[in-house]
Each structure stands twice: as C-alpha cells, then as structure tokens.
Coordinates of C-alpha atoms and ligand atoms in Angstrom, one line a residue:
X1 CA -72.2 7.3 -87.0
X2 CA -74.1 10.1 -88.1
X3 CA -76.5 10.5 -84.7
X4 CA -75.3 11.7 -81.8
X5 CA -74.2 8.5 -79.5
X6 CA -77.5 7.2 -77.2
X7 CA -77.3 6.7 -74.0
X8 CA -80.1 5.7 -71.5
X9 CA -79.3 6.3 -67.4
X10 CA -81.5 4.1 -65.6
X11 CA -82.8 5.9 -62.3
X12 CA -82.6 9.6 -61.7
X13 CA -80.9 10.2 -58.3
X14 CA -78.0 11.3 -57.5
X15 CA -75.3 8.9 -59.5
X16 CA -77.8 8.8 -62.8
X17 CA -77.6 12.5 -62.8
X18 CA -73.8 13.2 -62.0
X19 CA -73.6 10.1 -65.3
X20 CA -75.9 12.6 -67.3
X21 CA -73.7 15.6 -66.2
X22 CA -70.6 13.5 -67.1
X23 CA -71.9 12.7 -70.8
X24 CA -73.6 16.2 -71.7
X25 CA -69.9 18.0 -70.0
X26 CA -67.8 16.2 -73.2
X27 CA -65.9 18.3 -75.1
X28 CA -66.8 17.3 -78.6
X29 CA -69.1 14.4 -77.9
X30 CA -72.2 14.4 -79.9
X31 CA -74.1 12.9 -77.3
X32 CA -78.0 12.7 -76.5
X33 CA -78.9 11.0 -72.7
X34 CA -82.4 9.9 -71.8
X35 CA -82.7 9.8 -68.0
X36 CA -85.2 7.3 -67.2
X37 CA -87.2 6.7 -63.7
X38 CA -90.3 4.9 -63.0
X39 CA -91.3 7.8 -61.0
X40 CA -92.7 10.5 -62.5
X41 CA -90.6 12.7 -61.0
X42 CA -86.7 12.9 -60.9
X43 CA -83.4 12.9 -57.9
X44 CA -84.2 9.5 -56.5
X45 CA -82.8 9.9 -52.9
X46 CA -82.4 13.6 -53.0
X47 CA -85.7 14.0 -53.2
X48 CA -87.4 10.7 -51.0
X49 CA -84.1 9.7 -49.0
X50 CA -82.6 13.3 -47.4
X51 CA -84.3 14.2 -44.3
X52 CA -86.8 16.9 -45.4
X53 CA -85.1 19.2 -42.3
X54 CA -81.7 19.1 -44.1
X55 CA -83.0 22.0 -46.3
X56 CA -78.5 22.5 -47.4
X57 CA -78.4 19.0 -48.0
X58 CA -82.3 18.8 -50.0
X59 CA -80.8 21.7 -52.0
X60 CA -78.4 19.2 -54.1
X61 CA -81.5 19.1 -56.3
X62 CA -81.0 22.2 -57.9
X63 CA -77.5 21.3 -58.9
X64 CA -79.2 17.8 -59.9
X65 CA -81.7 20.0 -61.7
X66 CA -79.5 22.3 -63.7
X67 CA -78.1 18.6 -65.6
X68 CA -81.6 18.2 -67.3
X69 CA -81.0 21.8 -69.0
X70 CA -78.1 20.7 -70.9
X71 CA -78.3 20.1 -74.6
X72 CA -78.7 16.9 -75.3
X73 CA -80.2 15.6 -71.5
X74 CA -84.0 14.5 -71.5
X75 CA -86.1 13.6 -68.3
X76 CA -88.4 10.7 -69.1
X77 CA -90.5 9.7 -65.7
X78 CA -93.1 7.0 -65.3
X79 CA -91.8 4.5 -67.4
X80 CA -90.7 1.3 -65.3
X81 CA -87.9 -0.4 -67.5
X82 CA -88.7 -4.2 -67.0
X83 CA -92.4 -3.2 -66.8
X84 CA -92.9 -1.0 -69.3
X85 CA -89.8 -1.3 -72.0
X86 CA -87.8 -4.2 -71.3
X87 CA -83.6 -3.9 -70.9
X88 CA -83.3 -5.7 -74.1
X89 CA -85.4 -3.8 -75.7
X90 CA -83.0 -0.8 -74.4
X91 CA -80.5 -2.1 -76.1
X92 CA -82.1 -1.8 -79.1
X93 CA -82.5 1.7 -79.2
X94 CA -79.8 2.9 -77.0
X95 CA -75.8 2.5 -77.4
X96 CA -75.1 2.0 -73.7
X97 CA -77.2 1.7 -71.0
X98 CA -76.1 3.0 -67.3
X99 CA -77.8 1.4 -64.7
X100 CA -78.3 4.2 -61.1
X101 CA -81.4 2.6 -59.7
X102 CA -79.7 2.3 -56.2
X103 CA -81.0 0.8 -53.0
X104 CA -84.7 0.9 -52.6
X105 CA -85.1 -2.4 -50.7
X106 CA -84.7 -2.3 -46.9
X107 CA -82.1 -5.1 -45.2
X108 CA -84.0 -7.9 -42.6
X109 CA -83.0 -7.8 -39.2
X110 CA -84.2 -11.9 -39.2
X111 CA -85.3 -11.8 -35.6
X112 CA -88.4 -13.4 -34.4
X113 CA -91.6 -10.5 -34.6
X114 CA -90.0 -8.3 -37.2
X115 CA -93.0 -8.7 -39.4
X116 CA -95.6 -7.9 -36.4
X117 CA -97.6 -4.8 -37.0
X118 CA -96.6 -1.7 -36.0
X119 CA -92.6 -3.0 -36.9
X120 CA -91.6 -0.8 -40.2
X121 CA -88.5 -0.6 -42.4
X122 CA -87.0 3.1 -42.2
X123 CA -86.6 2.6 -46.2
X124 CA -90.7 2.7 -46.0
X125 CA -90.6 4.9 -42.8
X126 CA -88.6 7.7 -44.6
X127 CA -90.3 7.4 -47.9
X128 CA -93.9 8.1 -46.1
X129 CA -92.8 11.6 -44.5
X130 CA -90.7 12.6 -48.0
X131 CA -94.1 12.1 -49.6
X132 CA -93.6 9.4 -52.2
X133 CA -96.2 8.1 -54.1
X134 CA -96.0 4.4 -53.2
X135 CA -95.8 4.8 -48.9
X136 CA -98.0 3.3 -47.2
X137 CA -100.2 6.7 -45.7
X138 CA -102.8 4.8 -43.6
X139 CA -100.3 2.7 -41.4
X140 CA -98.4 5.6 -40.5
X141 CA -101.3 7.7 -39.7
X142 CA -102.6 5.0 -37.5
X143 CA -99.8 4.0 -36.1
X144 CA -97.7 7.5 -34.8
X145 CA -101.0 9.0 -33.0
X146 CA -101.5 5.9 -31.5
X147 CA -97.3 5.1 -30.2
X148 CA -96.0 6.1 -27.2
X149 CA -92.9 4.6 -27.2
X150 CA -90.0 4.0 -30.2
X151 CA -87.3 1.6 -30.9
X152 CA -85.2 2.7 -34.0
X153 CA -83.0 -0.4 -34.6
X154 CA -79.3 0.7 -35.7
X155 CA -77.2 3.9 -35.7
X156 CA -76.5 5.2 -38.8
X157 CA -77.3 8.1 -40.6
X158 CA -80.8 7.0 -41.5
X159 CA -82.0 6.3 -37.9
X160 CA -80.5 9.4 -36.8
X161 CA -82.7 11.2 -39.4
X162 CA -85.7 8.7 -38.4
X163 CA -85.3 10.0 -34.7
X164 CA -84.8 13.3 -35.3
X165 CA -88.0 13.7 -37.1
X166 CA -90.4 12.0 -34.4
X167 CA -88.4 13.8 -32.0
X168 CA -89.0 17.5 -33.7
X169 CA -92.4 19.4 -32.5
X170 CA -94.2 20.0 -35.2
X171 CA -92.9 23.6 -35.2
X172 CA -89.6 22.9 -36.1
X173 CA -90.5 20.7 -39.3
X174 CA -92.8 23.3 -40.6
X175 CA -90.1 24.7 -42.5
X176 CA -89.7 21.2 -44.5
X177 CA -91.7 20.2 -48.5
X178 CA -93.6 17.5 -46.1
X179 CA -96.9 17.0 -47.2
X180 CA -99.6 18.4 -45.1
X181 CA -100.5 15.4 -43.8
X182 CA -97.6 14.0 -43.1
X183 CA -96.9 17.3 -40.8
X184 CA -100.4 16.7 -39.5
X185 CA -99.9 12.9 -38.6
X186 CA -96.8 14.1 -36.6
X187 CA -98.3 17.0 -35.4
X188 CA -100.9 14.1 -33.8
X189 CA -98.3 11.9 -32.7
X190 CA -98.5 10.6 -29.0
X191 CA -94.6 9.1 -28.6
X192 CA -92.4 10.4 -25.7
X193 CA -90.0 7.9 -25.6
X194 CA -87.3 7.3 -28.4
X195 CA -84.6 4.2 -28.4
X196 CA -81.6 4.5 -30.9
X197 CA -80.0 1.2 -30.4
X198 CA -76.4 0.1 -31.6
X199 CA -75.4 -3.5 -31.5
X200 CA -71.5 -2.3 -30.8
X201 CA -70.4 0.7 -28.6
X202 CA -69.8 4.6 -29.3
X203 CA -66.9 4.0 -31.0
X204 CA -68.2 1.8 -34.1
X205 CA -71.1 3.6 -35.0
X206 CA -71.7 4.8 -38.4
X207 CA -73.3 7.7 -38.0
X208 CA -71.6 11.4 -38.7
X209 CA -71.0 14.0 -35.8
X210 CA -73.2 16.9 -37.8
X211 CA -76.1 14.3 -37.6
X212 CA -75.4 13.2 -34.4
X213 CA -74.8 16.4 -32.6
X214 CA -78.5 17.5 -34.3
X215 CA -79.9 15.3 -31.7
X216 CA -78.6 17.3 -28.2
X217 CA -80.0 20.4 -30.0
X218 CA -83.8 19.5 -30.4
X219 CA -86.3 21.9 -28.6
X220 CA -88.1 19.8 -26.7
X221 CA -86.2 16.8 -26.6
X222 CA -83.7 15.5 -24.0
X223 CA -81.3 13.0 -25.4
X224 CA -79.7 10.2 -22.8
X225 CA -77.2 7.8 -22.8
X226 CA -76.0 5.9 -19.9
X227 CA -72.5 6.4 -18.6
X228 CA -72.5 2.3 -18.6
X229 CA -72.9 2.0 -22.6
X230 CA -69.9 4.3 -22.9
X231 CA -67.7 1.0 -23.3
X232 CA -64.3 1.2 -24.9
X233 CA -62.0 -1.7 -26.0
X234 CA -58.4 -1.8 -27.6
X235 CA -60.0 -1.3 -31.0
X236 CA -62.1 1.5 -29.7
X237 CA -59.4 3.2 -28.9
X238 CA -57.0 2.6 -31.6
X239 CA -60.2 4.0 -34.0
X240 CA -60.4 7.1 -31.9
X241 CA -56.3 7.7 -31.9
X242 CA -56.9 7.4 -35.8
X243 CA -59.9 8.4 -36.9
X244 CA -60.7 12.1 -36.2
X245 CA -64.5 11.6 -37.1
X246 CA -65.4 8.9 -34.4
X247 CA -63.1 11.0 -31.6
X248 CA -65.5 13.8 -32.5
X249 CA -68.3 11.1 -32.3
X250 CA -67.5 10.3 -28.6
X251 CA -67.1 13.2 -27.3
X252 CA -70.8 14.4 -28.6
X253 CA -71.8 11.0 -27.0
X254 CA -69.9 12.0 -23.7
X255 CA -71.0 15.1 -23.0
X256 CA -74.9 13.5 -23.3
X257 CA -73.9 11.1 -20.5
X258 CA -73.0 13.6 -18.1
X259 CA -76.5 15.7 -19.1
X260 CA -79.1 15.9 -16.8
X261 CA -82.9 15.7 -18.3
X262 CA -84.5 19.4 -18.6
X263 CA -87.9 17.2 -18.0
X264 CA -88.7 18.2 -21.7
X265 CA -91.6 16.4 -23.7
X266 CA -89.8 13.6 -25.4
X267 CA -86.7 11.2 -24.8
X268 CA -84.4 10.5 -26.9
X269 CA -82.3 7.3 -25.2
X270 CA -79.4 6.3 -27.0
X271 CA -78.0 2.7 -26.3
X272 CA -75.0 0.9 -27.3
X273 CA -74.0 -2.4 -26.6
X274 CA -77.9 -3.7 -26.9
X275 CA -78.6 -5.9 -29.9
X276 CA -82.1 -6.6 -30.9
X277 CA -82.9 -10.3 -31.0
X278 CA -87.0 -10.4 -30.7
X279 CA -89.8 -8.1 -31.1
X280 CA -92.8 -9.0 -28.7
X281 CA -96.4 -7.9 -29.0
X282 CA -100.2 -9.4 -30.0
X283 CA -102.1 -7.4 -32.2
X284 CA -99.2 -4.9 -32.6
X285 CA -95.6 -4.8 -31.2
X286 CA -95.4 -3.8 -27.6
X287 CA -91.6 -4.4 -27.0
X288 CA -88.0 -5.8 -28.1
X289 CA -85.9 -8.3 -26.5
X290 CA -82.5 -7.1 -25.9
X291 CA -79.2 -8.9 -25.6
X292 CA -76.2 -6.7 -23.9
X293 CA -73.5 -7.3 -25.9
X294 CA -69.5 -6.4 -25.0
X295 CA -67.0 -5.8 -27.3
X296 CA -64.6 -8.3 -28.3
X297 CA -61.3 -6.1 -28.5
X298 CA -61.7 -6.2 -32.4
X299 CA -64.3 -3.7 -33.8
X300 CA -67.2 -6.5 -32.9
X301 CA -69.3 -7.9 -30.0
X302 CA -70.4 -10.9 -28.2
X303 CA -73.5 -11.7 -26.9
X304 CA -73.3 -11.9 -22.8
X305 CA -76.3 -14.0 -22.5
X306 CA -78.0 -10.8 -20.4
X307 CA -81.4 -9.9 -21.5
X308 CA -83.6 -7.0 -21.3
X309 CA -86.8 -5.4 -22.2
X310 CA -87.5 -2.0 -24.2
X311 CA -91.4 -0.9 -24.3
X312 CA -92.1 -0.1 -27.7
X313 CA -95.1 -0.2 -29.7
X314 CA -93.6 1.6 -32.9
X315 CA -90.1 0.0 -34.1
X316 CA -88.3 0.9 -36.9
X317 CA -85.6 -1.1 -38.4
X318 CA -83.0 0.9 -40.2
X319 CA -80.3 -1.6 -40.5
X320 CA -79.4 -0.5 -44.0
X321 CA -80.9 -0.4 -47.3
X322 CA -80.3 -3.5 -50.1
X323 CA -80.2 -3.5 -54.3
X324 CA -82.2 -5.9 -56.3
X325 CA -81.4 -7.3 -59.4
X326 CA -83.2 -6.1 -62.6
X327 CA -84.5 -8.6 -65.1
X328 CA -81.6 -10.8 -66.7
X329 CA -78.9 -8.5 -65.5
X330 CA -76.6 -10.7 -62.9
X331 CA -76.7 -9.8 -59.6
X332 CA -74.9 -10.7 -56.8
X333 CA -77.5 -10.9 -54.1
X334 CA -75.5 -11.5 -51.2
X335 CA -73.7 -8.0 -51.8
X336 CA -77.4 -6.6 -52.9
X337 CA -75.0 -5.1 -56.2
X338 CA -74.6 -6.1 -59.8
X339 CA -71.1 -7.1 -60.6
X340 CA -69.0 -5.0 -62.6
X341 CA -65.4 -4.3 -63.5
X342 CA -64.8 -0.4 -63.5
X343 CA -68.1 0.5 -64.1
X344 CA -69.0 -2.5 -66.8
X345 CA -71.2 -4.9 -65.8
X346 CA -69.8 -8.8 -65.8
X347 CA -71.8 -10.9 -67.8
X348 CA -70.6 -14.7 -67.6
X349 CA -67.7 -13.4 -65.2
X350 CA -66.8 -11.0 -68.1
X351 CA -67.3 -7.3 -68.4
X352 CA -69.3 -6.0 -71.3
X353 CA -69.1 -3.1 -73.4
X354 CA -72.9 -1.0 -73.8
X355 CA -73.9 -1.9 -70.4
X356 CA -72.8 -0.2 -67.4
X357 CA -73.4 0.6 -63.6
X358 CA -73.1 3.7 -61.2
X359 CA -74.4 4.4 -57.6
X360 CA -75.6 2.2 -54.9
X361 CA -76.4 -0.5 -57.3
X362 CA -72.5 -0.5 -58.2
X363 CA -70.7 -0.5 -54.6
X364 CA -74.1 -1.1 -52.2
X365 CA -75.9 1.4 -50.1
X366 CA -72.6 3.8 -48.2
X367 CA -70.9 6.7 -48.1
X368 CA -72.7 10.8 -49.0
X369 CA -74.6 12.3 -52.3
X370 CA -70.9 13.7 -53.6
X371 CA -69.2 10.2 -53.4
X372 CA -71.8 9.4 -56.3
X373 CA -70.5 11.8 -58.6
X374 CA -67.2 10.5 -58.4
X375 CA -68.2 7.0 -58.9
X376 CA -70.7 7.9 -61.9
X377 CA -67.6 9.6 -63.4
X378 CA -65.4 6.3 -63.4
X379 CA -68.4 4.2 -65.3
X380 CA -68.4 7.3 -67.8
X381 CA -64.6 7.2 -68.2
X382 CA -65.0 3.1 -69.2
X383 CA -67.8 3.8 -71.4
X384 CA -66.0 6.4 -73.4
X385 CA -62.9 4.3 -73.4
X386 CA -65.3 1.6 -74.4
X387 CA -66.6 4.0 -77.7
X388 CA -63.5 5.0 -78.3
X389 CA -62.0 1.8 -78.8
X390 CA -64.4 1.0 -81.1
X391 CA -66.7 -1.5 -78.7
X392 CA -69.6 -0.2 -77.9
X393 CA -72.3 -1.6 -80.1
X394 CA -74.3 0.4 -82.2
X395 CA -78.2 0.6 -81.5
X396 CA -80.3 -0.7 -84.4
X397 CA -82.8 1.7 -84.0
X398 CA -80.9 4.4 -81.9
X399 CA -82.6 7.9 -82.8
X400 CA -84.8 10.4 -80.4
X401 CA -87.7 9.8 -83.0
X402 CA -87.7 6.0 -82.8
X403 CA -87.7 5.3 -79.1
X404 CA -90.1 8.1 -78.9
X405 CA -92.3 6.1 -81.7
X406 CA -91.9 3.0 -79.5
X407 CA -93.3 4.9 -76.8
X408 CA -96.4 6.0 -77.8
X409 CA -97.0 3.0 -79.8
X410 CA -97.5 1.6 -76.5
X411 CA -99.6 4.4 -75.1
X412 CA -97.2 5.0 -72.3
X413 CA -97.7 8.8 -70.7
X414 CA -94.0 9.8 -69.7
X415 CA -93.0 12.4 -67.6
X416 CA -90.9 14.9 -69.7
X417 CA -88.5 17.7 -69.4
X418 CA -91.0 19.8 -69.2
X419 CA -93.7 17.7 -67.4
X420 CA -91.1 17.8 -64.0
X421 CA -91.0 21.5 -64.4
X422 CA -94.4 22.0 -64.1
X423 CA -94.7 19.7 -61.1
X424 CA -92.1 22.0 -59.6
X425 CA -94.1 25.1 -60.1
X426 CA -96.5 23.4 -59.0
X427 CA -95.1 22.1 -56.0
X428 CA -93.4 25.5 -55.3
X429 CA -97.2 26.9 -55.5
X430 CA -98.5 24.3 -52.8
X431 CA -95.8 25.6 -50.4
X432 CA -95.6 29.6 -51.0
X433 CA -99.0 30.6 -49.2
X434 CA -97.0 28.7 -45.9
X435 CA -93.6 30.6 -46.7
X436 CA -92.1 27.6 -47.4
X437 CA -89.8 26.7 -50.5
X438 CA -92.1 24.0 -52.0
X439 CA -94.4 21.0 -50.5
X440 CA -94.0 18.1 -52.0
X441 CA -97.4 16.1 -54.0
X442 CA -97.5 12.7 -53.5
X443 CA -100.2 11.1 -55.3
X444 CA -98.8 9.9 -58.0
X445 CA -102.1 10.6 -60.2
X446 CA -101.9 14.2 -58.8
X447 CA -98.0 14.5 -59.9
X448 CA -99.3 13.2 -63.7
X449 CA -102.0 15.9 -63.6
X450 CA -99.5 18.8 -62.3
X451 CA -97.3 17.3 -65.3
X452 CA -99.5 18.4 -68.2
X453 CA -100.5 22.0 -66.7
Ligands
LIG501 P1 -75.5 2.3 -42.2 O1 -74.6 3.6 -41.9 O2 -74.8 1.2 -42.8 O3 -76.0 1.9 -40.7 C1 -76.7 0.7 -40.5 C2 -76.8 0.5 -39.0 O4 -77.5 -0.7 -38.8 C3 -75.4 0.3 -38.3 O5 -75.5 0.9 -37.1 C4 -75.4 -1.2 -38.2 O6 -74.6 -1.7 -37.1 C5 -76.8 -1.5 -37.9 N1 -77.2 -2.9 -38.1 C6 -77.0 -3.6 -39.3 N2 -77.5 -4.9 -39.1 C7 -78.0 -4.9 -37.8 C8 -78.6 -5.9 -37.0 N3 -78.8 -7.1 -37.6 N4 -79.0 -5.6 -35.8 C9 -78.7 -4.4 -35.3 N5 -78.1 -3.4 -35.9 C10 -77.8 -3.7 -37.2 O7 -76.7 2.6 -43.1 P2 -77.8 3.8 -43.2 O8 -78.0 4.5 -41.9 O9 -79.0 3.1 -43.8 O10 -77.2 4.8 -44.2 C11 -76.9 4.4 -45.5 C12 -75.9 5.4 -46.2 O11 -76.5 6.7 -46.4 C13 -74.7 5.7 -45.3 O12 -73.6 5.8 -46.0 C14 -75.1 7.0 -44.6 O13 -74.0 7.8 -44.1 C15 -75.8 7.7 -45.8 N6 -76.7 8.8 -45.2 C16 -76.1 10.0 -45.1 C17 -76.9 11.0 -44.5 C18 -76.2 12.3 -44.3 O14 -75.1 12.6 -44.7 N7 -76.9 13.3 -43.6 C19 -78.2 10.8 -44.1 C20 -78.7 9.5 -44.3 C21 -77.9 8.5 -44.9 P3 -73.2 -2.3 -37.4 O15 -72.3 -1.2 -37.8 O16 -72.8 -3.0 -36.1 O17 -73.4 -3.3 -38.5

C-alpha cells in the first residue's frame, strides 16, 4: 500500500484518544487517524463526565489534547456516524475502524415513580452543569431553585461528585469552566438537605476515599451518617482485612458518625443499608420509599420488610451509566458492551479483522481515565497484529482527499483540528476576565460559530 494505513476512532474521550496516541506513537507506521465525535468538540468524559471542581483530574485534557498535534492525528467533530456517514460506509474509506463511544445512557432503577418529574439521571444531571450542548437547561433551572430536599440514589463515584456539587456554595465552584448559568442556577438553589443512599453497607461501596473524604471537607456543609448504618458482616470484614482502599473507606465513614453537626447550611446524610424501592409525589416527586436492608454475610443484602420515608422533591439516580449498540454492530445488551475478543469485535460469534473496540463500550462503564489507556493499547496491539498478518482489509477509497470529498459532497460542516482550537481560545477568553482557566460554551450553535473564528 502506497497511503499511509486509515484508521477512524469513533468517539473522542479518553480511550479514543489514548487509541490515537497508540497509532500516531509507531515506530515506522505510516499511519493517518481521523478521530471522529458527533460533538463538535473533543474528550468525551473528560470534558462532560469529570466533576468541573476536580480541576487535577479536568487537566487530563491537555494530555488528551497534545494526541491531536501528532502527525498524522485529525479532529473531525459534528459528524454523528450512523446519522451522518454510516459504519459501512466507514469501511469504505477507512482500514479499521475503533469504536470509543463509551457509556452515555444512564442504567433504570425500575421502581415505581422513577419517571415522575423532578426524578433525573445523574448521566443528564452531570452533563447539564459540564455544559453540554444537549442537557436539558430549563428543568434544572426550575427544578434546583425550587428543591429543598435531595435523594442521590447510589454511592459511587458519580453521586459523590453529584452531591458534592449541590452541596458546594457557590463560592467554592467559582473556580470551575461551569457556564454562567449553570453557577447562577446553583447559586439560586434552595436544597438543605442531601441523601447519598447505598443499597449495601460501608464496606461495599464503590466509591474512592479521595472522593469520599471531599465530602467531610465542604465549607458549609455537615455530612452525617448514623452509627446504626455502620453494619459489618463476615464479608465486610474479610474486604476490609484485604482490601486497603475500603479499610480507608470505613474509617472516613467512622469518623462522620461520631461528628456532631456544626449547624452549617446544608446536610449531607449518608445512608447505607436503605434501598430505594418507590419514588412518591403528584405533580413532582416529593419522597422515596425506603426498604432497610441487612447484609447477608456475602457481599449482598436482603430486604427486611422495614420501610421508611425520605422527603425529597429532587432525586437523582446515579446507579451507573449503560452502552448502546451502534447500527448493525452486535451488541450485547444485557452487558450494555459490544462483544469482542482482545479488542476485535465478534461478528457471528467470530472476531473480525478492520473492526475494533476500546473503552466503556469494550468492558462497560468502571474503573478511572488511566485504565482506558491501557485497554485502548490492547485493541491497538490486535489491530497491528491484525495488519501485520496480512488481515486487515484494504479500504476501496481510503485516502484524506476522498473521505474529505464524501464530506462535503454532503454539505456536512465538521469541526476540525483547527475549529476545536479556536473554541478553546475561545473558551479560555469567556473565562479570563473571572480569573478562571476557561468556561465552557454550551450551545452547540455557539461552539460551531467559535469554530470558524
Ligand atoms: P458505580 O461505581 O458502578 O456505582 C453505582 C452505584 O449505584 C453503586 O453504589 C451501586 O450499588 C448503585 N446501584 C446500582 N443499582 C442500584 C439499584 N437498583 N438501587 C440502588 N443502588 C443501585 O458507577 P458510577 O458512580 O456511575 O461510576 C462509574 C465509573 O466512573 C466508576 O468506575 C467510577 O469510579 C468512575 N468515576 C471515577 C471518578 C473519579 O475518579 N473521581 C469520578 C466519577 C466516576 P451496588 O454496588 O450495590 O450495585
């Protein structure tokens, strides 16, 4: 082949990257990757999934960044692949095609009331106050000037993040790229009262003891737990003999219990042992029915049949986010991933060379940004292996010129290289006269416009 080999990475977060980084870092590999995203801006997750607060965290994106400087790496945003271009038409102009489009869908808790108003998916929740261009603005300015009291459903990472930010003052998230109005809606908001609940006890939660211990620090936040939801079993303690992490875990969680309540303006209450199993309310959700659950001396609970009530009249369910399958590619929908063998996804049970897999959408929604970089390496290494044994197909039509042809043949305005920088200068602009780093646009119109300037 006299082109370089062409490679599309569907999605630009952080595994679609780390596979762009992995290609363009090849020691004699005449290579040319066109990072795609039906946003028009890139980092997926780094940019509309890290809590805005976690400016050490946020900063991945400049490593992220730095991958669309290499030779050979192009950014091409707003262009929806099963919209705009379909897969097989990928395939047509592109060797191999990597598919990093993660997670986006929110998991159901399937209780009665979930779908009453004021009941919201963190995946939404936490894509409104990163500012991207498809949250819902309105609800969340009606609804969080208008809440008094929270239940955040599940104790992972996520609704730790979710807390944490309706638990901040104002003051403390003017640092953050928010929006404006995203700042102002929370500067507005009217909650004092904040349940995290966990279905199992101290000891199972998911979340990490950084996160976690962020919650005792707040400035005018108490954070309670009571002394009868620090439960342990035989597998509790096993998990804190073994497991350094969830020791450190229970200790934060300890030391709350004991805490007594410096009468500050908002609550944080953290539960265990209480599992949602109906959300109450008339025009708008007003409270959740929870059962008390006990553990069951093998890392899960039972239900004890004893019911209580938690005043809420903003819940957020963040039980997880969930993939979704992509046009003809298989997808295994009760794992919410496409299955794959090293990397290659199985078509007919069999794995197939020029179509591949990295990220969330490989191994489902766990584990931190640098675990993706690792797995996006993997799919690399069985691509290459796949081109080197002589495999991969060869794309009819697989040159810059021609996909670019197809393109604009179909009128489609793509966010380049180039158009992301200028939204960053842009964005970097909007936040200066405040002192802070950047704040982020989210009109997706007003991202297009900062695009061509
Ligand atoms: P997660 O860690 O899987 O947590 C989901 C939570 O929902 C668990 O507490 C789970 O409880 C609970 N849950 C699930 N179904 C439930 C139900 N029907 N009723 C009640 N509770 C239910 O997921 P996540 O918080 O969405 O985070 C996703 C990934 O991103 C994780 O790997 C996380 O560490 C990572 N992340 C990292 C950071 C960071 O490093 N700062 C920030 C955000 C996210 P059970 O355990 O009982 O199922």
């Amino acid at each position: 082949m006299t082109r370089p080999l062409r490679i599309a990475v569907i999605g630009s977060g952080p595994s679609g990257m780390y596979a762009a980084d992995a290609l363009a870092s090849q020691a004699d590999l005449d290579v040319s990757v066109d990072v795609i995203d039906r946003l028009p801006v890139p980092f997926g997750l780094v940019r509309y999934g890290v809590a805005p607060d976690h400016l050490s965290i946020r900063s991945v994106r400049d490593t992220l960044d730095k991958v669309l400087d290499k030779p050979g790496v192009r950014f091409i945003g707003n262009l929806e692949v099963g919209v705009d271009v379909s897969l097989a038409e990928l395939h047509e102009y592109f060797d191999a095609v990597i598919l990093t489009y993660g997670a986006s869908r929110d998991r159901r808790l399937e209780i009665d009331g979930e779908d009453l108003d004021g009941s919201v998916a963190a995946t939404d929740f936490v894509a409104w106050y990163c500012g991207h261009p498809d949250a819902d603005r309105a609800t969340y300015e009606r609804l969080i000037p208008s809440a008094t009291s929270v239940a955040v459903v599940g104790v992972g990472n996520v609704a730790i993040d979710v807390t944490r930010v309706l638990a901040k003052t104002v003051g403390e998230l003017d640092e953050t790229d928010m929006p404006q109005h995203v700042l102002d809606t929370l500067g507005a908001s009217t909650i004092t009262d904040i349940h995290l609940l966990g279905r199992r006890g101290p000891a199972q939660a998911t979340f990490t003891t950084k996160e976690l211990r962020e919650l005792g620090e707040l400035l005018d936040a108490d954070v309670i737990v009571d002394p009868a939801d620090l439960a342990f079993d035989a597998a509790s303690d096993e998990v804190i003999r073994t497991d350094k992490a969830v020791a450190r875990n229970v200790e934060v969680i300890k030391e709350w219990a004991t805490r007594v309540p410096a009468r500050r303006s908002r609550r944080v209450h953290v539960h265990f042992l209480a599992r949602p199993v109906e959300l109450r309310g008339d025009d708008r959700v007003r409270e959740v029915t929870v059962e008390r659950t006990a553990l069951d001396g093998s890392g899960g609970v039972t239900g004890t049949g004893e019911f209580t009530t938690i005043s809420a009249d903003f819940v957020v369910r963040s039980v997880g986010y969930r993939g979704t399958g992509l046009g003809d590619v298989p997808f295994d929908a009760r794992r919410g991933v496409i299955p794959n063998t090293d990397g290659r996804v199985e078509r007919d049970g069999m794995p197939v060379a020029g179509e591949y897999v990295a990220g969330w959408i490989k191994r489902g929604p766990t584990g931190i940004i640098g675990t993706n970089k690792k797995d996006a390496n993997a799919t690399v290494a069985s691509l290459l292996a796949d081109r080197d044994s002589g495999s991969l197909p060869v794309a009819p039509a697989g040159t810059i010129d021609e996909f670019d042809a197809l393109l604009a043949g179909r009128g489609i305005t793509v966010v380049t290289t180039a158009g992301w920088r200028a939204i960053d200068a842009a964005e970097r602009a909007l936040g200066s006269p405040a002192g802070r780093d950047r704040t982020t646009i989210h009109e997706r119109q007003a991202l297009i416009e900062a695009s061509t300037n």
